[in-house]
Amino acid sequence: MEGGDSREEEEKKMVADAAEEDEDLFRCCWEWDEEDIREEGLPACQQPSFEPEPEDEDGIVIPTPSYTSNDGGLGGYQRNEEKKQVEEEEASFATDFYSCGTDWSALLHDVDNITSTPITSTSIVNVDNHHRHHHSNNKRLKQTNLFQLWGFSNSISDAALATNHRLPHTCTPTPPPPNKKMKSALLFPTSSSTNATPSISGSGLVHQQRPLVCPFYKKIPGTRFTVDAFRYGLIKGCSAYFLSHFHADHYGGLSKGWSHGPIYCTSLTSSLVRMRLYVNPLFVHPLELGTEYVIDGIKVTMLEANHCPGAALIHFLLPNGQCYLHTGDFRASKLMQAYPLLTKQRINVLYLDTTYCNPKYRFPSKEDILNFVVKITKIYLKKEAKTLVIVGSYSIGKECVYLAISKALGVKIYANPSRRRTLQSFGWSDLSENLCTHGNDTPLHVLPISSLKFEILERYMKTYSNRYTAVLAFRPTGWTYTETIGSRLDLIKPSSRGIVTIYGVPYSEHSSFIELREFVQFLRPEKIIPTVNVGNASNRDKMQSYFREWLKG
C-alpha cells in the first residue's frame, strides 16, 4: 500500500508541476498589471489591428468563448455587434476565404466500424485501410467549392475518404473522473467534451456555451486528418489527429482521458504527451523525422521545424499528387531549402505559421542573440562574481539560451524536478549531463518566463541570499523586439530595480517577416493559408497582400 500511495503522490505532483508550468503564461494573459503592459504588450482586446496577440507558449492565441445569450435582452447588443462586424467585412476576399464551410466531415456519412493497424518500424510504414463505399450527394458545403475554385479536384475518391481508422476497442482508456481536471480546462475543453456546457457570468446570468467547431484550416483537404485540433474534442470524420509540437496552444484538449482516435507526432513529442499528459500510449504513434509513412493511403513525413524540441513541419502527399505542407510553429532557415521533399515537388497548399508576419519584425539571428547573452553574462559576473543568472523559458523551448551560457561559463543548469524530467526525456546528452538538482550548486537557473518580474525574482533571490548578491535575468522572446534596436543588440537597455536586472532579448523560435518571405519564395506554393493572427479581416487581407507580393513573377 505504501508503494502504491507513493506512486499516486508522485503522479499528483507531476500533474501539478505540469499544470503550473503550462498555466504560467495563461495567468499572465489574464492578470495584466502596469508592468506587463509596458514590457509584454497590451492584451489582445487592446492590440492594434495588425499587432500579433501576446505570446503564450510561443504564439498561443487563447480562444474567446462564444455564447448563446439567455439574458433577457443583453443578447440583442451582441447580435447587433455581430451584424455590424459582418457588414464591415462583407465583400472582403479574406472573409470569403475564412467564412466558407468549416466542417469537411459533413461531406461524409457517419462512420460506425473503425479499425486500425499499428505502425511498424520500417522506413515506409503502411497503415492498413478498410474502405466503406458510400454516397453523400446532398451534403455539400462551401468548403468544397473553395478548393474547386483554386483548381484542385477531389484529392481522393469518396471510398478513400470513408476510410475507417481507429484503435481497437481494447485500447480505449477509461475516462478520467469528472472532478480530476487540470486548470487548463478553463481555457481548453476536455477531450471528451462534445456538448455545449453552461457558464455563469459575473452578473449571475447563465449562458450556454456553444461547442467549438474545428476550423477548416486545421483540416487537410482530401484526407481525414486534422493538425493541432485537439481542443475541439471528437471531430466528425477525423481518422488521425496530428500534433506538430508540445506547446499548450497546440496540444490543448489532450488529456489522460483522450479516446477520440490515434495521435501522430514526432518521437520526442510522443514521449512528452505520455509523460506530461498521461495520454494512453496505445493512442500515441511516434513518427521519426525524415521518414516517410503511409497513413490512410497518404504519404506523411515529419521534417525538423527549428522551433522547440520535437517540433515538426508535416508534409502530406496525396495519391493524386496534391502536396500540402503544414508548418505548425517554425523558424524558417536556409537549411530547410535543402530538404529533398521541399525541392523535388511543388507545394500546392502551404499552411503557414504567421505569428510575426509583419514587416516590422526583422529578428537578429539566433547565433547573434546567443553571443550577446553570453557576453552580457560575462560582463556582469566580472563586475559582481556573486550574480545569480536566470533564464526564462516555456515548458519546452529556449534551451539553446541557457545551454550557451552553461557551456561558456562551464557551469551546470538548475531547474525544478518537473522541468528536469522533461529535459532529460529529450535524450540530449549535452543537456542531461549538465543538469543539477540543487540550486546552490550552480549560478545558472531556469524559471518560467512569466516569473521574470521584479517582485518574483526578489522573493526567489531570498532563498539564495547566503550565496548571491545580485540577479541577472534574460527574457528571450521575439515580443521584446523593437524596430529602433533591430539587429543592434548593444542598444538593448535592461530594466533594473534594486539588485535585479532583466534583459529582454529578441530570441524567437518563430520566423521573422524576412524569413517568412524567403521561405515562401523558395517554395512558391500555389496557395497559402495563414494559421496565426487570422481573427479579423484586416489581418487576413494584409497577410494575403504580402503573399501576393512575395509570389509575383
XYZ file of C-alpha atoms in Angstrom, residues 1-521:
521
model
C 0.000 0.000 0.000
C 2.781 2.388 0.868
C 4.368 1.868 -2.585
C 1.008 2.498 -4.257
C 0.450 5.653 -2.203
C 3.924 6.861 -3.103
C 3.312 6.374 -6.810
C -0.050 8.125 -6.577
C 1.506 11.068 -4.739
C 4.296 11.292 -7.343
C 1.746 11.276 -10.166
C -0.268 14.010 -8.479
C 2.881 16.100 -8.045
C 3.887 15.637 -11.700
C 0.416 16.696 -12.844
C 0.544 19.725 -10.565
C 4.020 20.685 -11.787
C 2.984 20.304 -15.425
C -0.159 22.348 -14.835
C 1.813 25.067 -13.075
C 4.352 25.428 -15.889
C 1.808 25.286 -18.697
C -0.517 27.722 -16.944
C 2.154 30.291 -16.047
C 1.683 32.203 -19.258
C -2.086 31.700 -19.289
C -2.211 33.555 -15.984
C -0.041 36.288 -17.431
C -2.518 36.829 -20.228
C -5.377 37.287 -17.788
C -3.644 39.114 -14.928
C -2.245 42.213 -16.573
C -0.569 44.779 -14.380
C 1.129 48.019 -15.339
C 4.487 46.355 -15.871
C 3.010 43.589 -18.033
C 1.525 46.156 -20.390
C 4.753 48.115 -20.658
C 7.041 45.118 -21.193
C 4.924 42.468 -22.893
C 2.397 44.443 -24.949
C -1.292 45.112 -24.449
C -3.858 42.334 -24.060
C -5.365 41.006 -27.293
C -8.538 43.061 -26.925
C -6.467 46.278 -26.930
C -3.947 45.325 -29.596
C -3.735 47.476 -32.750
C -5.490 45.840 -35.670
C -2.378 44.192 -37.070
C -0.304 43.627 -33.943
C 0.235 39.942 -33.018
C -1.530 38.908 -29.850
C 0.508 38.369 -26.646
C 2.687 35.297 -26.832
C 1.967 32.179 -24.823
C 3.988 29.040 -25.481
C 5.444 30.901 -28.459
C 2.380 32.227 -30.143
C -0.733 30.972 -28.386
C -3.982 32.737 -29.115
C -6.277 31.996 -26.207
C -9.753 31.262 -27.525
C -12.590 33.535 -26.524
C -15.742 31.521 -25.817
C -18.874 32.269 -27.793
C -22.223 32.259 -26.017
C -25.868 31.942 -26.823
C -27.397 34.660 -24.737
C -30.199 33.897 -22.304
C -30.049 37.220 -20.536
C -33.409 38.729 -21.394
C -32.156 41.415 -23.728
C -28.372 41.674 -23.444
C -28.027 39.227 -26.310
C -29.547 41.818 -28.625
C -26.475 44.002 -28.182
C -24.226 41.074 -29.035
C -26.282 40.272 -32.141
C -26.116 43.913 -33.267
C -22.352 43.913 -32.817
C -22.057 40.685 -34.794
C -24.255 42.108 -37.553
C -22.112 45.255 -37.675
C -18.944 43.161 -37.953
C -20.445 41.096 -40.767
C -21.397 44.252 -42.662
C -17.906 45.691 -42.246
C -16.266 42.503 -43.548
C -18.653 41.986 -46.454
C -17.112 41.704 -49.942
C -13.677 41.013 -48.479
C -11.601 38.264 -50.095
C -10.361 37.207 -46.684
C -13.895 36.994 -45.326
C -14.942 34.751 -48.183
C -11.777 32.751 -47.580
C -12.391 32.153 -43.887
C -16.171 32.188 -43.592
C -16.693 29.336 -46.012
C -17.793 25.984 -44.630
C -15.627 24.747 -41.788
C -16.576 21.109 -41.435
C -15.206 18.805 -44.110
C -16.625 15.820 -42.282
C -20.143 16.950 -43.206
C -19.377 15.588 -46.646
C -19.332 12.088 -45.171
C -21.918 9.796 -43.632
C -21.407 8.713 -40.042
C -18.769 6.058 -39.557
C -19.577 3.105 -37.354
C -16.977 0.385 -37.698
C -13.427 1.609 -37.276
C -10.227 -0.419 -37.111
C -6.511 0.222 -37.212
C -3.173 -1.402 -37.900
C -0.222 -0.359 -35.678
C 2.741 1.372 -37.269
C 5.789 -0.811 -37.911
C 9.391 0.304 -37.615
C 10.230 0.149 -41.319
C 11.217 3.334 -43.130
C 7.926 3.378 -45.041
C 5.004 2.340 -42.895
C 1.713 1.238 -44.413
C -1.224 1.799 -42.106
C -3.968 -0.628 -43.123
C -7.062 0.890 -44.735
C -10.589 -0.518 -44.625
C -12.816 1.253 -47.171
C -16.565 1.542 -46.915
C -18.265 2.902 -50.102
C -21.000 5.449 -49.633
C -22.557 8.460 -51.310
C -23.085 11.972 -49.993
C -24.513 13.783 -52.993
C -26.681 16.045 -50.889
C -24.011 17.050 -48.379
C -22.018 19.841 -49.949
C -20.560 22.829 -48.166
C -18.828 25.936 -49.414
C -15.501 24.483 -48.303
C -15.538 22.084 -51.242
C -16.167 24.933 -53.608
C -13.211 26.818 -52.145
C -10.689 24.231 -53.281
C -12.529 23.713 -56.557
C -12.211 27.472 -57.042
C -8.465 27.069 -56.554
C -8.412 24.437 -59.292
C -7.945 21.412 -57.029
C -10.029 18.375 -57.873
C -11.203 15.938 -55.227
C -7.993 14.582 -53.757
C -9.146 11.011 -53.325
C -12.277 9.077 -54.040
C -15.297 9.009 -51.776
C -14.394 5.459 -50.901
C -10.949 6.533 -49.789
C -12.400 9.410 -47.801
C -14.571 6.930 -45.973
C -11.537 5.003 -44.738
C -12.207 3.874 -41.202
C -9.356 4.253 -38.761
C -9.450 3.899 -35.007
C -7.709 1.918 -32.367
C -9.068 -1.484 -31.300
C -11.740 -1.426 -28.633
C -9.316 -2.988 -26.181
C -7.193 0.182 -26.381
C -9.888 2.571 -25.208
C -8.837 4.081 -21.863
C -11.235 4.759 -19.033
C -12.299 8.426 -18.986
C -10.896 10.393 -16.030
C -13.145 11.118 -13.037
C -15.182 14.281 -13.648
C -13.548 16.192 -10.812
C -9.941 15.474 -11.831
C -9.256 18.246 -14.310
C -6.177 20.384 -14.661
C -6.528 24.146 -14.541
C -6.052 24.367 -18.285
C -9.589 23.047 -18.657
C -10.681 26.626 -18.061
C -9.128 27.555 -21.370
C -9.463 24.336 -23.343
C -12.434 21.957 -23.160
C -11.615 18.431 -22.084
C -11.007 15.963 -24.869
C -14.303 14.220 -24.219
C -16.335 17.391 -24.458
C -18.711 17.424 -27.392
C -21.776 19.177 -25.995
C -22.416 22.771 -25.060
C -21.884 23.492 -21.369
C -23.423 26.238 -19.225
C -21.325 29.015 -17.721
C -22.161 31.747 -15.234
C -21.217 35.364 -15.908
C -20.141 37.881 -13.317
C -23.721 39.182 -13.212
C -25.015 35.758 -12.249
C -26.666 35.136 -15.606
C -26.371 31.651 -17.011
C -25.129 31.395 -20.600
C -24.973 28.354 -22.811
C -21.500 27.952 -24.313
C -21.554 26.750 -27.898
C -19.417 23.709 -28.692
C -16.235 24.658 -30.522
C -16.186 23.830 -34.221
C -12.904 22.806 -35.801
C -11.953 25.471 -38.399
C -11.178 24.408 -41.942
C -7.533 25.491 -41.771
C -6.880 22.725 -39.223
C -8.148 20.077 -41.672
C -6.119 18.707 -44.548
C -8.326 18.597 -47.676
C -8.766 15.259 -49.406
C -7.881 13.435 -46.190
C -9.473 12.671 -42.870
C -6.610 14.322 -40.975
C -6.521 17.299 -38.629
C -3.487 19.174 -37.279
C -3.325 20.622 -33.742
C -7.093 20.368 -33.348
C -7.419 18.551 -30.016
C -9.390 21.218 -28.206
C -12.364 20.579 -30.499
C -12.898 17.150 -28.970
C -14.252 14.401 -31.203
C -14.150 15.718 -34.779
C -16.621 14.012 -37.068
C -14.903 12.207 -39.908
C -11.381 12.578 -38.483
C -9.350 9.360 -38.555
C -5.957 10.757 -37.489
C -5.037 13.646 -35.181
C -1.610 15.160 -35.868
C 0.313 17.160 -33.248
C 3.028 19.460 -34.599
C 4.755 20.076 -31.247
C 4.329 20.075 -27.485
C 3.144 23.585 -26.685
C -0.120 24.095 -24.827
C -1.782 26.135 -27.575
C -1.324 23.165 -29.910
C -1.969 20.171 -27.631
C -4.765 21.881 -25.663
C -7.597 19.371 -25.267
C -5.346 16.345 -24.874
C -5.663 14.642 -21.518
C -5.469 11.288 -19.757
C -8.974 10.511 -20.992
C -8.266 11.010 -24.716
C -10.057 8.311 -26.751
C -11.104 10.016 -29.986
C -8.502 8.480 -32.280
C -4.804 7.943 -32.979
C -2.345 10.783 -32.374
C 0.634 11.156 -34.719
C 3.666 13.234 -33.720
C 7.449 13.039 -33.542
C 9.107 10.597 -31.153
C 10.215 13.318 -28.756
C 6.747 14.876 -28.689
C 5.150 11.475 -28.154
C 7.295 10.970 -25.045
C 6.086 14.294 -23.644
C 2.446 13.517 -24.450
C 2.699 10.287 -22.469
C 4.845 11.630 -19.635
C 3.281 15.049 -19.092
C -0.344 14.494 -20.113
C -0.655 10.775 -19.260
C -2.339 10.023 -22.581
C -2.840 6.289 -23.102
C 0.263 5.129 -25.047
C -1.937 2.967 -27.288
C -3.278 6.162 -28.858
C 0.142 7.749 -29.404
C 2.033 6.877 -32.627
C 5.582 8.298 -32.850
C 6.910 9.203 -36.297
C 10.635 9.611 -36.881
C 11.839 12.819 -38.507
C 12.696 12.434 -42.183
C 10.959 9.062 -42.529
C 8.048 8.579 -44.914
C 4.946 6.831 -43.559
C 1.759 5.808 -45.343
C -1.340 6.562 -43.271
C -4.787 6.018 -44.761
C -3.183 5.931 -48.185
C -1.500 9.330 -47.670
C 2.298 9.669 -47.558
C 3.264 11.607 -44.436
C 6.735 12.885 -43.490
C 7.774 14.898 -40.441
C 10.560 17.455 -41.001
C 12.601 19.425 -38.461
C 10.818 22.733 -37.763
C 13.574 24.656 -35.939
C 11.106 25.659 -33.228
C 11.128 23.771 -29.918
C 12.407 20.217 -29.301
C 10.259 17.731 -31.208
C 8.550 20.343 -33.386
C 7.877 19.287 -36.976
C 6.761 20.537 -40.348
C 4.230 17.981 -41.608
C 4.386 17.063 -45.302
C 1.363 15.332 -46.874
C 1.498 13.753 -50.343
C -1.866 12.514 -51.637
C -2.394 9.700 -54.168
C -3.448 12.209 -56.841
C -0.165 14.105 -56.495
C -1.503 17.006 -54.440
C 1.058 18.115 -51.875
C 0.372 20.003 -48.644
C 2.815 21.343 -46.053
C 1.724 22.329 -42.548
C 4.424 24.267 -40.708
C 2.917 24.097 -37.217
C 5.151 26.634 -35.465
C 8.562 27.037 -37.066
C 11.515 29.315 -37.694
C 12.434 29.162 -41.354
C 16.106 28.689 -42.140
C 18.346 28.193 -45.156
C 18.791 24.544 -44.139
C 15.153 23.881 -44.998
C 15.890 24.742 -48.612
C 17.985 21.554 -48.716
C 15.122 19.275 -47.619
C 14.650 16.883 -50.584
C 10.866 16.758 -50.124
C 10.661 20.541 -50.448
C 12.866 20.726 -53.538
C 11.611 17.894 -55.709
C 7.882 18.676 -55.759
C 5.864 21.879 -55.627
C 3.680 22.512 -52.595
C 0.051 23.047 -53.604
C -1.149 24.445 -50.279
C 1.092 25.844 -47.527
C -0.343 26.176 -44.008
C 1.946 28.906 -42.697
C 2.848 29.998 -39.159
C 2.272 33.764 -39.452
C 2.981 34.765 -35.846
C 5.339 37.552 -36.968
C 4.010 38.244 -40.463
C 4.562 41.973 -40.103
C 7.389 43.937 -41.802
C 8.486 45.450 -38.506
C 9.727 42.075 -37.214
C 13.272 41.556 -38.559
C 14.945 39.453 -35.895
C 18.677 39.073 -35.445
C 19.909 35.515 -35.986
C 19.741 33.058 -33.105
C 23.539 32.882 -33.078
C 23.860 36.659 -32.653
C 21.423 36.605 -29.740
C 23.265 33.748 -28.011
C 26.594 35.536 -28.379
C 25.052 38.689 -26.930
C 23.588 36.846 -23.933
C 26.917 35.173 -23.171
C 28.769 38.492 -23.483
C 26.391 40.296 -21.110
C 26.595 37.441 -18.595
C 30.396 37.574 -18.539
C 30.353 41.362 -18.115
C 28.019 41.166 -15.100
C 29.926 38.299 -13.486
C 33.146 40.270 -13.866
C 31.532 43.196 -12.021
C 29.894 41.022 -9.367
C 31.023 37.406 -9.069
C 28.083 36.548 -6.800
C 25.467 37.088 -9.506
C 22.627 34.587 -9.953
C 21.869 34.196 -13.669
C 18.268 33.289 -14.559
C 16.874 32.391 -17.980
C 13.126 32.449 -18.600
C 11.700 29.541 -20.566
C 8.450 27.861 -21.557
C 7.657 24.268 -20.590
C 9.894 23.402 -23.550
C 11.797 25.800 -25.790
C 14.634 28.327 -25.278
C 17.012 25.512 -24.243
C 19.742 26.905 -26.515
C 19.900 30.098 -24.448
C 20.797 28.506 -21.123
C 22.882 25.822 -22.806
C 25.015 28.544 -24.409
C 25.594 30.179 -21.007
C 26.317 26.811 -19.407
C 28.973 25.943 -21.976
C 30.558 29.395 -21.986
C 30.887 29.536 -18.189
C 31.460 25.829 -17.574
C 28.590 25.643 -15.051
C 25.624 23.336 -14.626
C 21.937 24.219 -15.019
C 19.394 24.141 -12.213
C 15.680 23.572 -12.926
C 12.827 22.261 -10.813
C 12.094 18.492 -10.799
C 9.279 18.727 -13.358
C 11.424 20.615 -15.859
C 14.378 18.293 -15.261
C 12.230 15.255 -16.076
C 11.100 16.979 -19.262
C 14.608 17.982 -20.315
C 16.011 14.524 -19.595
C 13.325 12.966 -21.779
C 14.861 14.704 -24.828
C 17.788 12.299 -24.780
C 20.271 15.144 -25.320
C 23.468 14.162 -23.502
C 24.933 17.687 -23.503
C 21.795 18.858 -21.692
C 21.093 15.903 -19.372
C 24.697 15.748 -18.166
C 24.662 19.426 -17.231
C 21.529 19.431 -15.067
C 21.825 19.610 -11.296
C 19.291 19.003 -8.543
C 20.224 21.752 -6.061
C 20.038 25.460 -6.750
C 23.014 26.157 -4.502
C 25.275 24.103 -6.759
C 25.223 26.482 -9.739
C 24.698 30.186 -10.506
C 22.577 29.344 -13.604
C 18.858 28.736 -13.020
C 15.872 28.248 -15.344
C 12.433 29.625 -14.397
C 9.105 30.014 -16.220
C 9.314 33.074 -18.427
C 6.273 34.561 -16.687
C 8.244 34.584 -13.403
C 10.652 37.205 -14.710
C 9.163 40.074 -12.730
C 10.955 42.117 -10.120
C 8.830 41.090 -7.147
C 9.030 37.384 -8.026
C 12.787 37.443 -8.642
C 13.358 39.364 -5.416
C 11.494 36.669 -3.480
C 13.356 33.945 -5.356
C 16.668 35.607 -4.544
C 15.966 35.437 -0.798
C 16.241 31.651 -0.987
C 19.856 32.029 -2.111
C 20.810 35.247 -0.297
C 23.645 33.456 1.502
C 25.362 32.758 -1.856
C 24.353 35.543 -4.248
C 24.028 39.304 -4.015
C 22.511 40.174 -7.428
C 20.229 38.728 -10.115
C 20.733 38.925 -13.881
C 17.729 37.588 -15.809
C 17.068 37.089 -19.522
C 13.619 37.094 -21.095
C 14.197 35.509 -24.545
C 11.182 36.152 -26.776
C 10.501 37.807 -30.104
C 7.973 40.098 -28.439
C 10.855 42.081 -26.920
C 11.988 43.101 -30.426
C 11.789 46.792 -31.358
C 12.455 48.401 -34.710
C 14.646 51.090 -33.122
C 17.108 48.454 -31.925
C 16.768 45.971 -34.781
C 19.986 43.974 -35.033
C 21.995 46.451 -32.934
C 21.816 44.373 -29.787
C 24.223 46.600 -27.853
C 21.435 49.216 -27.785
C 19.231 46.964 -25.623
C 18.609 48.634 -22.284
C 17.812 46.363 -19.341
C 15.198 47.044 -16.693
C 16.679 47.290 -13.201
C 15.305 47.563 -9.695
C 17.496 47.140 -6.680
C 19.615 44.019 -7.077
C 17.566 42.643 -10.014
C 18.361 43.326 -13.680
C 16.194 41.944 -16.501
C 17.210 41.869 -20.173
C 14.571 41.342 -22.825
C 16.319 39.768 -25.822
C 14.601 39.107 -29.183
C 15.384 35.399 -29.301
C 12.484 33.946 -31.248
C 11.636 30.422 -32.281
C 9.218 31.737 -34.906
C 10.103 33.085 -38.349
C 10.686 36.797 -38.815
C 8.955 38.612 -41.663
C 12.037 38.350 -43.898
C 12.459 34.644 -43.106
C 8.819 34.028 -43.983
C 9.260 35.844 -47.275
C 12.385 33.861 -48.186
C 10.703 30.578 -47.275
C 7.616 31.332 -49.361
C 9.693 32.492 -52.321
